[in-house]
Tab-separated table of C-alpha atoms in Angstrom:
chain	number	residue	atom	x	y	z
A	1190	UNK	CA	102.936	-26.950	18.033
A	1191	UNK	CA	102.072	-27.459	14.360
A	1192	UNK	CA	98.698	-28.942	13.400
A	1193	UNK	CA	97.657	-29.682	16.986
A	1194	UNK	CA	94.739	-31.915	17.943
A	1195	UNK	CA	92.291	-31.093	20.701
A	1196	UNK	CA	93.528	-34.091	22.635
A	1197	UNK	CA	97.167	-32.968	22.541
A	1198	UNK	CA	96.624	-30.780	25.608
A	1199	UNK	CA	96.514	-31.664	29.294
A	1200	UNK	CA	94.901	-28.555	30.782
A	1201	UNK	CA	91.931	-26.443	29.713
A	1202	UNK	CA	91.639	-22.930	31.164
A	1203	UNK	CA	88.128	-21.497	31.134
A	1204	UNK	CA	86.626	-18.103	31.178
A	1205	UNK	CA	83.324	-18.441	33.062
A	1206	UNK	CA	80.984	-15.503	32.553
A	1207	UNK	CA	79.936	-15.530	28.923
A	1208	UNK	CA	81.393	-18.992	28.319
A	1209	UNK	CA	79.890	-21.202	31.035
A	1210	UNK	CA	77.409	-18.801	32.618
A	1211	UNK	CA	74.928	-16.581	30.801
A	1212	UNK	CA	76.058	-13.353	32.425
A	1213	UNK	CA	74.320	-11.181	29.835
A	1214	UNK	CA	70.911	-12.477	30.908
A	1215	UNK	CA	71.933	-12.222	34.556
A	1216	UNK	CA	73.163	-8.649	34.188
A	1217	UNK	CA	70.189	-7.434	32.183
A	1218	UNK	CA	67.697	-9.020	34.576
A	1219	UNK	CA	69.464	-7.387	37.519
A	1220	UNK	CA	69.481	-4.005	35.729
A	1221	UNK	CA	65.766	-4.014	34.988
A	1222	UNK	CA	64.714	-2.385	38.298
A	1223	UNK	CA	67.054	0.522	37.532
A	1224	UNK	CA	65.991	0.804	33.894
A	1225	UNK	CA	62.326	0.765	34.886
A	1226	UNK	CA	62.865	3.973	36.858
A	1227	UNK	CA	63.925	5.750	33.654
A	1228	UNK	CA	61.267	4.699	31.118
A	1229	UNK	CA	62.224	7.561	28.818
A	1230	UNK	CA	65.574	5.881	28.152
A	1231	UNK	CA	63.951	2.925	26.371
A	1232	UNK	CA	67.327	1.178	26.478
A	1233	UNK	CA	67.239	-2.132	24.668
A	1234	UNK	CA	69.006	-5.160	26.095
A	1235	UNK	CA	71.877	-4.534	23.674
A	1236	UNK	CA	72.172	-0.856	24.649
A	1237	UNK	CA	72.086	-1.649	28.359
A	1238	UNK	CA	74.769	-4.323	28.040
A	1239	UNK	CA	76.973	-2.070	25.917
A	1240	UNK	CA	76.713	0.696	28.512
A	1241	UNK	CA	77.468	-1.744	31.321
A	1242	UNK	CA	80.473	-3.224	29.518
A	1243	UNK	CA	82.067	0.186	28.981
A	1244	UNK	CA	81.633	1.178	32.629
A	1245	UNK	CA	82.851	-2.182	33.926
A	1246	UNK	CA	86.056	-2.023	31.862
A	1247	UNK	CA	86.905	1.427	33.229
A	1248	UNK	CA	86.331	0.407	36.852
A	1249	UNK	CA	88.403	-2.770	36.544
A	1250	UNK	CA	91.278	-0.960	34.853
A	1251	UNK	CA	91.270	1.758	37.517
A	1252	UNK	CA	91.337	-0.605	40.508
A	1253	UNK	CA	92.453	-4.205	39.833
A	1254	UNK	CA	92.211	-5.038	43.539
A	1255	UNK	CA	88.535	-4.118	43.854
A	1256	UNK	CA	86.327	-7.136	44.573
A	1257	UNK	CA	84.065	-7.932	41.639
A	1258	UNK	CA	80.936	-7.536	43.746
A	1259	UNK	CA	82.107	-3.962	44.392
A	1260	UNK	CA	82.892	-3.489	40.683
A	1261	UNK	CA	79.281	-4.392	39.947
A	1262	UNK	CA	77.969	-2.051	42.639
A	1263	UNK	CA	80.059	0.820	41.261
A	1264	UNK	CA	78.947	0.030	37.725
A	1265	UNK	CA	75.322	0.168	38.840
A	1266	UNK	CA	75.917	3.556	40.464
A	1267	UNK	CA	77.658	4.852	37.333
A	1268	UNK	CA	74.819	3.682	35.101
A	1269	UNK	CA	72.289	5.332	37.378
A	1270	UNK	CA	74.234	8.597	37.179
A	1271	UNK	CA	74.372	8.317	33.390
A	1272	UNK	CA	70.642	7.631	33.108
A	1273	UNK	CA	69.891	10.541	35.402
A	1274	UNK	CA	72.120	12.887	33.409
A	1275	UNK	CA	70.555	11.831	30.107
A	1276	UNK	CA	66.934	11.533	31.097
A	1277	UNK	CA	66.541	13.444	34.364
A	1278	UNK	CA	64.707	12.313	37.449
A	1279	UNK	CA	61.996	9.847	36.660
A	1280	UNK	CA	58.604	11.559	36.379
A	1281	UNK	CA	56.467	8.488	35.798
A	1282	UNK	CA	53.539	8.454	38.238
A	1283	UNK	CA	52.854	4.746	38.533
A	1284	UNK	CA	52.554	3.734	42.207
A	1285	UNK	CA	55.887	1.879	42.438
A	1286	UNK	CA	57.813	4.655	40.730
A	1287	UNK	CA	56.041	7.301	42.778
A	1288	UNK	CA	57.028	5.539	45.992
A	1289	UNK	CA	60.640	5.399	44.838
A	1290	UNK	CA	60.669	9.040	43.754
A	1291	UNK	CA	59.146	10.372	46.963
A	1292	UNK	CA	60.367	8.008	49.662
A	1293	UNK	CA	63.721	6.612	48.543
A	1294	UNK	CA	66.712	7.477	50.690
A	1295	UNK	CA	70.453	7.274	50.196
A	1296	UNK	CA	70.264	3.949	52.038
A	1297	UNK	CA	67.705	2.649	49.511
A	1298	UNK	CA	69.956	3.685	46.648
A	1299	UNK	CA	73.048	2.163	48.268
A	1300	UNK	CA	71.067	-1.034	48.849
A	1301	UNK	CA	70.128	-1.118	45.147
A	1302	UNK	CA	73.784	-0.848	44.151
A	1303	UNK	CA	74.739	-3.566	46.650
A	1304	UNK	CA	71.943	-5.822	45.420
A	1305	UNK	CA	73.285	-5.569	41.886
A	1306	UNK	CA	76.764	-6.280	43.233
A	1307	UNK	CA	75.481	-9.486	44.826
A	1308	UNK	CA	73.397	-10.593	41.833
A	1309	UNK	CA	75.856	-13.211	40.554
A	1310	UNK	CA	74.130	-15.813	42.691
A	1311	UNK	CA	71.138	-15.446	40.355
A	1312	UNK	CA	73.023	-15.483	37.047
A	1313	UNK	CA	72.116	-18.646	35.100
A	1314	UNK	CA	74.565	-21.128	33.658
A	1315	UNK	CA	74.189	-22.294	30.074
A	1316	UNK	CA	72.223	-25.524	29.801
A	1317	UNK	CA	75.140	-27.474	28.308
A	1318	UNK	CA	77.873	-26.228	30.638
A	1319	UNK	CA	77.727	-28.601	33.591
A	1320	UNK	CA	77.577	-31.861	31.638
A	1321	UNK	CA	80.182	-30.665	29.125
A	1322	UNK	CA	82.587	-29.764	31.922
A	1323	UNK	CA	82.207	-33.161	33.546
A	1324	UNK	CA	82.740	-34.843	30.181
A	1325	UNK	CA	85.840	-32.751	29.475
A	1326	UNK	CA	87.240	-33.476	32.941
A	1327	UNK	CA	87.671	-37.097	31.836
A	1328	UNK	CA	90.307	-35.941	29.336
A	1329	UNK	CA	91.875	-32.835	30.922
A	1330	UNK	CA	92.521	-30.989	34.124
A	1331	UNK	CA	90.133	-28.038	34.130
A	1332	UNK	CA	91.077	-24.594	35.410
A	1333	UNK	CA	89.134	-21.366	35.927
A	1334	UNK	CA	90.563	-17.878	35.513
A	1335	UNK	CA	87.658	-15.506	35.964
A	1336	UNK	CA	87.006	-11.817	36.531
A	1337	UNK	CA	85.095	-12.451	39.753
A	1338	UNK	CA	85.596	-12.638	43.522
A	1339	UNK	CA	85.759	-15.901	45.445
A	1340	UNK	CA	82.488	-15.564	47.359
A	1341	UNK	CA	80.488	-14.685	44.246
A	1342	UNK	CA	82.003	-17.492	42.202
A	1343	UNK	CA	81.089	-20.045	44.875
A	1344	UNK	CA	77.444	-19.724	43.743
A	1345	UNK	CA	78.322	-20.297	40.081
A	1346	UNK	CA	80.683	-23.098	41.069
A	1347	UNK	CA	77.836	-24.904	42.821
A	1348	UNK	CA	75.633	-24.602	39.729
A	1349	UNK	CA	78.351	-25.825	37.361
A	1350	UNK	CA	79.349	-28.697	39.640
A	1351	UNK	CA	75.866	-30.046	40.362
A	1352	UNK	CA	73.990	-29.007	37.221
A	1353	UNK	CA	71.296	-27.558	39.490
A	1354	UNK	CA	70.401	-24.072	38.170
A	1355	UNK	CA	69.142	-23.050	41.614
A	1356	UNK	CA	72.230	-24.199	43.537
A	1357	UNK	CA	73.961	-21.698	45.817
A	1358	UNK	CA	77.298	-21.594	47.606
A	1359	UNK	CA	77.945	-24.301	50.176
A	1360	UNK	CA	81.063	-25.595	51.954
A	1361	UNK	CA	81.512	-28.187	49.194
A	1362	UNK	CA	81.817	-25.493	46.555
A	1363	UNK	CA	83.417	-22.621	48.464
A	1364	UNK	CA	87.128	-21.888	48.911
A	1365	UNK	CA	88.783	-23.232	52.031
A	1366	UNK	CA	91.123	-20.634	53.513
A	1367	UNK	CA	92.977	-17.967	51.609
A	1368	UNK	CA	95.336	-20.094	49.536
A	1369	UNK	CA	94.770	-21.010	45.907
A	1370	UNK	CA	91.519	-22.919	45.410
A	1371	UNK	CA	91.917	-26.614	44.538
A	1372	UNK	CA	88.282	-27.825	44.669
A	1373	UNK	CA	89.078	-31.473	43.952
A	1374	UNK	CA	90.771	-31.605	47.348
A	1375	UNK	CA	87.457	-31.007	49.138
A	1376	UNK	CA	85.948	-34.350	50.138
A	1377	UNK	CA	82.472	-34.874	48.717
A	1378	UNK	CA	82.780	-32.160	46.075
A	1379	UNK	CA	81.573	-32.952	42.584
A	1380	UNK	CA	83.537	-30.079	41.068
A	1381	UNK	CA	84.933	-30.686	37.584
A	1382	UNK	CA	87.752	-28.201	38.253
A	1383	UNK	CA	91.288	-28.885	39.433
A	1384	UNK	CA	92.089	-25.220	40.092
A	1385	UNK	CA	90.033	-22.033	40.433
A	1386	UNK	CA	91.658	-18.608	40.204
A	1387	UNK	CA	89.657	-15.409	40.491
A	1388	UNK	CA	90.588	-11.778	40.031
A	1389	UNK	CA	90.708	-11.616	43.821
A	1390	UNK	CA	93.458	-14.276	43.803
A	1391	UNK	CA	95.583	-12.832	41.005
A	1392	UNK	CA	94.967	-9.117	41.807
A	1393	UNK	CA	94.217	-8.403	38.180
A	1394	UNK	CA	91.297	-8.275	35.791
A	1395	UNK	CA	91.488	-9.724	32.316
A	1396	UNK	CA	92.531	-8.763	29.662
A	1397	UNK	CA	95.525	-7.488	31.681
A	1398	UNK	CA	98.281	-10.092	31.504
A	1399	UNK	CA	99.347	-10.464	35.179
A	1400	UNK	CA	96.433	-12.819	35.898
A	1401	UNK	CA	97.295	-14.988	32.910
A	1402	UNK	CA	100.934	-15.184	33.978
A	1403	UNK	CA	100.010	-16.125	37.549
A	1404	UNK	CA	97.619	-18.786	36.288
A	1405	UNK	CA	100.253	-20.301	34.010
A	1406	UNK	CA	102.804	-20.312	36.828
A	1407	UNK	CA	100.454	-22.146	39.201
A	1408	UNK	CA	99.352	-24.575	36.474
A	1409	UNK	CA	102.946	-25.401	35.556
A	1410	UNK	CA	103.932	-25.984	39.189
A	1411	UNK	CA	100.856	-27.743	40.576
A	1412	UNK	CA	99.172	-29.413	37.600
A	1413	UNK	CA	101.908	-30.067	35.029
A	1414	UNK	CA	104.900	-30.970	37.208
A	1415	UNK	CA	106.966	-28.305	35.475
A	1416	UNK	CA	106.039	-29.214	31.868
A	1417	UNK	CA	105.836	-26.520	29.179
A	1418	UNK	CA	102.559	-24.618	29.467
A	1419	UNK	CA	102.483	-23.594	25.806
A	1420	UNK	CA	102.522	-27.237	24.773
A	1421	UNK	CA	99.963	-28.389	27.326
A	1422	UNK	CA	97.477	-25.571	28.002
A	1423	UNK	CA	94.469	-24.724	25.822
A	1424	UNK	CA	92.436	-21.583	26.593
A	1425	UNK	CA	88.650	-21.849	26.206
A	1426	UNK	CA	86.500	-18.716	26.161
A	1427	UNK	CA	83.689	-16.740	24.572
A	1428	UNK	CA	85.281	-13.324	25.024
A	1429	UNK	CA	87.742	-12.407	22.314
A	1430	UNK	CA	88.589	-9.229	24.216
A	1431	UNK	CA	89.115	-10.663	27.696
A	1432	UNK	CA	90.660	-14.054	26.839
A	1433	UNK	CA	91.369	-15.066	23.256
A	1434	UNK	CA	93.424	-11.992	22.319
A	1435	UNK	CA	95.654	-11.954	25.448
A	1436	UNK	CA	96.097	-15.743	25.295
A	1437	UNK	CA	97.286	-15.343	21.709
A	1438	UNK	CA	99.748	-12.641	22.814
A	1439	UNK	CA	101.244	-15.165	25.227
A	1440	UNK	CA	101.656	-17.782	22.505
A	1441	UNK	CA	98.836	-20.022	23.743
A	1442	UNK	CA	96.406	-22.025	21.619
A	1443	UNK	CA	92.732	-21.274	22.202
A	1444	UNK	CA	89.187	-22.321	21.436
A	1445	UNK	CA	86.479	-19.735	20.855
A	1446	UNK	CA	83.044	-20.700	22.198
A	1447	UNK	CA	80.820	-18.432	20.137
A	1448	UNK	CA	77.598	-18.463	22.205
A	1449	UNK	CA	75.529	-16.988	19.389
A	1450	UNK	CA	73.783	-13.763	20.239
A	1451	UNK	CA	76.414	-12.673	22.757
A	1452	UNK	CA	76.862	-8.906	22.910
A	1453	UNK	CA	79.855	-8.508	25.199
A	1454	UNK	CA	83.455	-9.469	24.608
A	1455	UNK	CA	83.167	-9.887	20.848
A	1456	UNK	CA	85.701	-7.563	19.217
A	1457	UNK	CA	86.594	-7.395	15.567
A	1458	UNK	CA	90.069	-8.430	14.522
A	1459	UNK	CA	92.201	-11.120	12.994
A	1460	UNK	CA	91.527	-14.738	13.852
A	1461	UNK	CA	93.478	-15.517	17.034
A	1462	UNK	CA	91.991	-18.915	17.925
A	1463	UNK	CA	92.649	-22.446	16.685
A	1464	UNK	CA	89.197	-24.001	17.095
A	1465	UNK	CA	85.690	-22.631	17.327
A	1466	UNK	CA	82.418	-24.157	18.527
A	1467	UNK	CA	78.953	-22.730	19.044
A	1468	UNK	CA	78.641	-24.291	22.507
A	1469	UNK	CA	80.797	-26.063	25.045
A	1470	UNK	CA	78.717	-29.174	24.467
A	1471	UNK	CA	79.875	-29.200	20.848
A	1472	UNK	CA	83.484	-28.981	21.994
A	1473	UNK	CA	83.021	-31.871	24.444
A	1474	UNK	CA	81.588	-34.004	21.647
A	1475	UNK	CA	84.535	-33.153	19.377
A	1476	UNK	CA	87.011	-34.052	22.104
A	1477	UNK	CA	85.297	-37.401	22.708
A	1478	UNK	CA	85.450	-38.225	18.992
A	1479	UNK	CA	89.105	-37.185	18.783
A	1480	UNK	CA	89.954	-39.355	21.795
A	1481	UNK	CA	88.307	-42.368	20.159
A	1482	UNK	CA	90.116	-41.892	16.846
């Protein structure tokens, strides 16, 4: 497709965490209890996120079938081991730290890992995401392909669908059964998405290509009536590493949502995207103008 327009496409495929949801804030907030037990580390937000990203990539590559909540729990355990190896057992004598140091059990530690694994329900969405998605759904069918499990994404799905930052999973925004998730088929749902695919569904974590190929197969069959995916699908993401680069390898057009200040997913390299916007709201405005032209 030479000189394409934004409105030439029929389907938008979204990355979620980093693009629609502010996972960096969510992750760092959820890591703070761990970091506070190792004050000598003095890890900045950037350092903590960089350490998390490296551990997460290794875990996902080693076991593509692991639920993302368990990936997070394992990452938390690995970061704790790293902090302990670098800075030793915490020796701070403040009351809270003293209680942890003297009374914590293996169950307490396991609970801390599990709590981090279940923290997605508290990760915020970007302020522009919900409205922009609903605006874009007037022009395209919207699809999710996300490195997450179904139960965890149900919380984010509720937030994105309703625009309520405190929303949590409910039957309206949770998958029905074990088949592919078509949220528009649930009566009463205000979801902007036509199809949701998680790592749990595709048995693969991005940037590995199997998930992309599964997504394109389902999109072609169920959303495009067999039409060419390369002509009709536009990938939309913040992460160059997880989404833009592999989409380019598959011959797909893409839009990079910069989300200024983002630490994770931004890798140096040649330009592999067709459009770029600072926010999803900016993209929605551009699409509306293009549709009116």
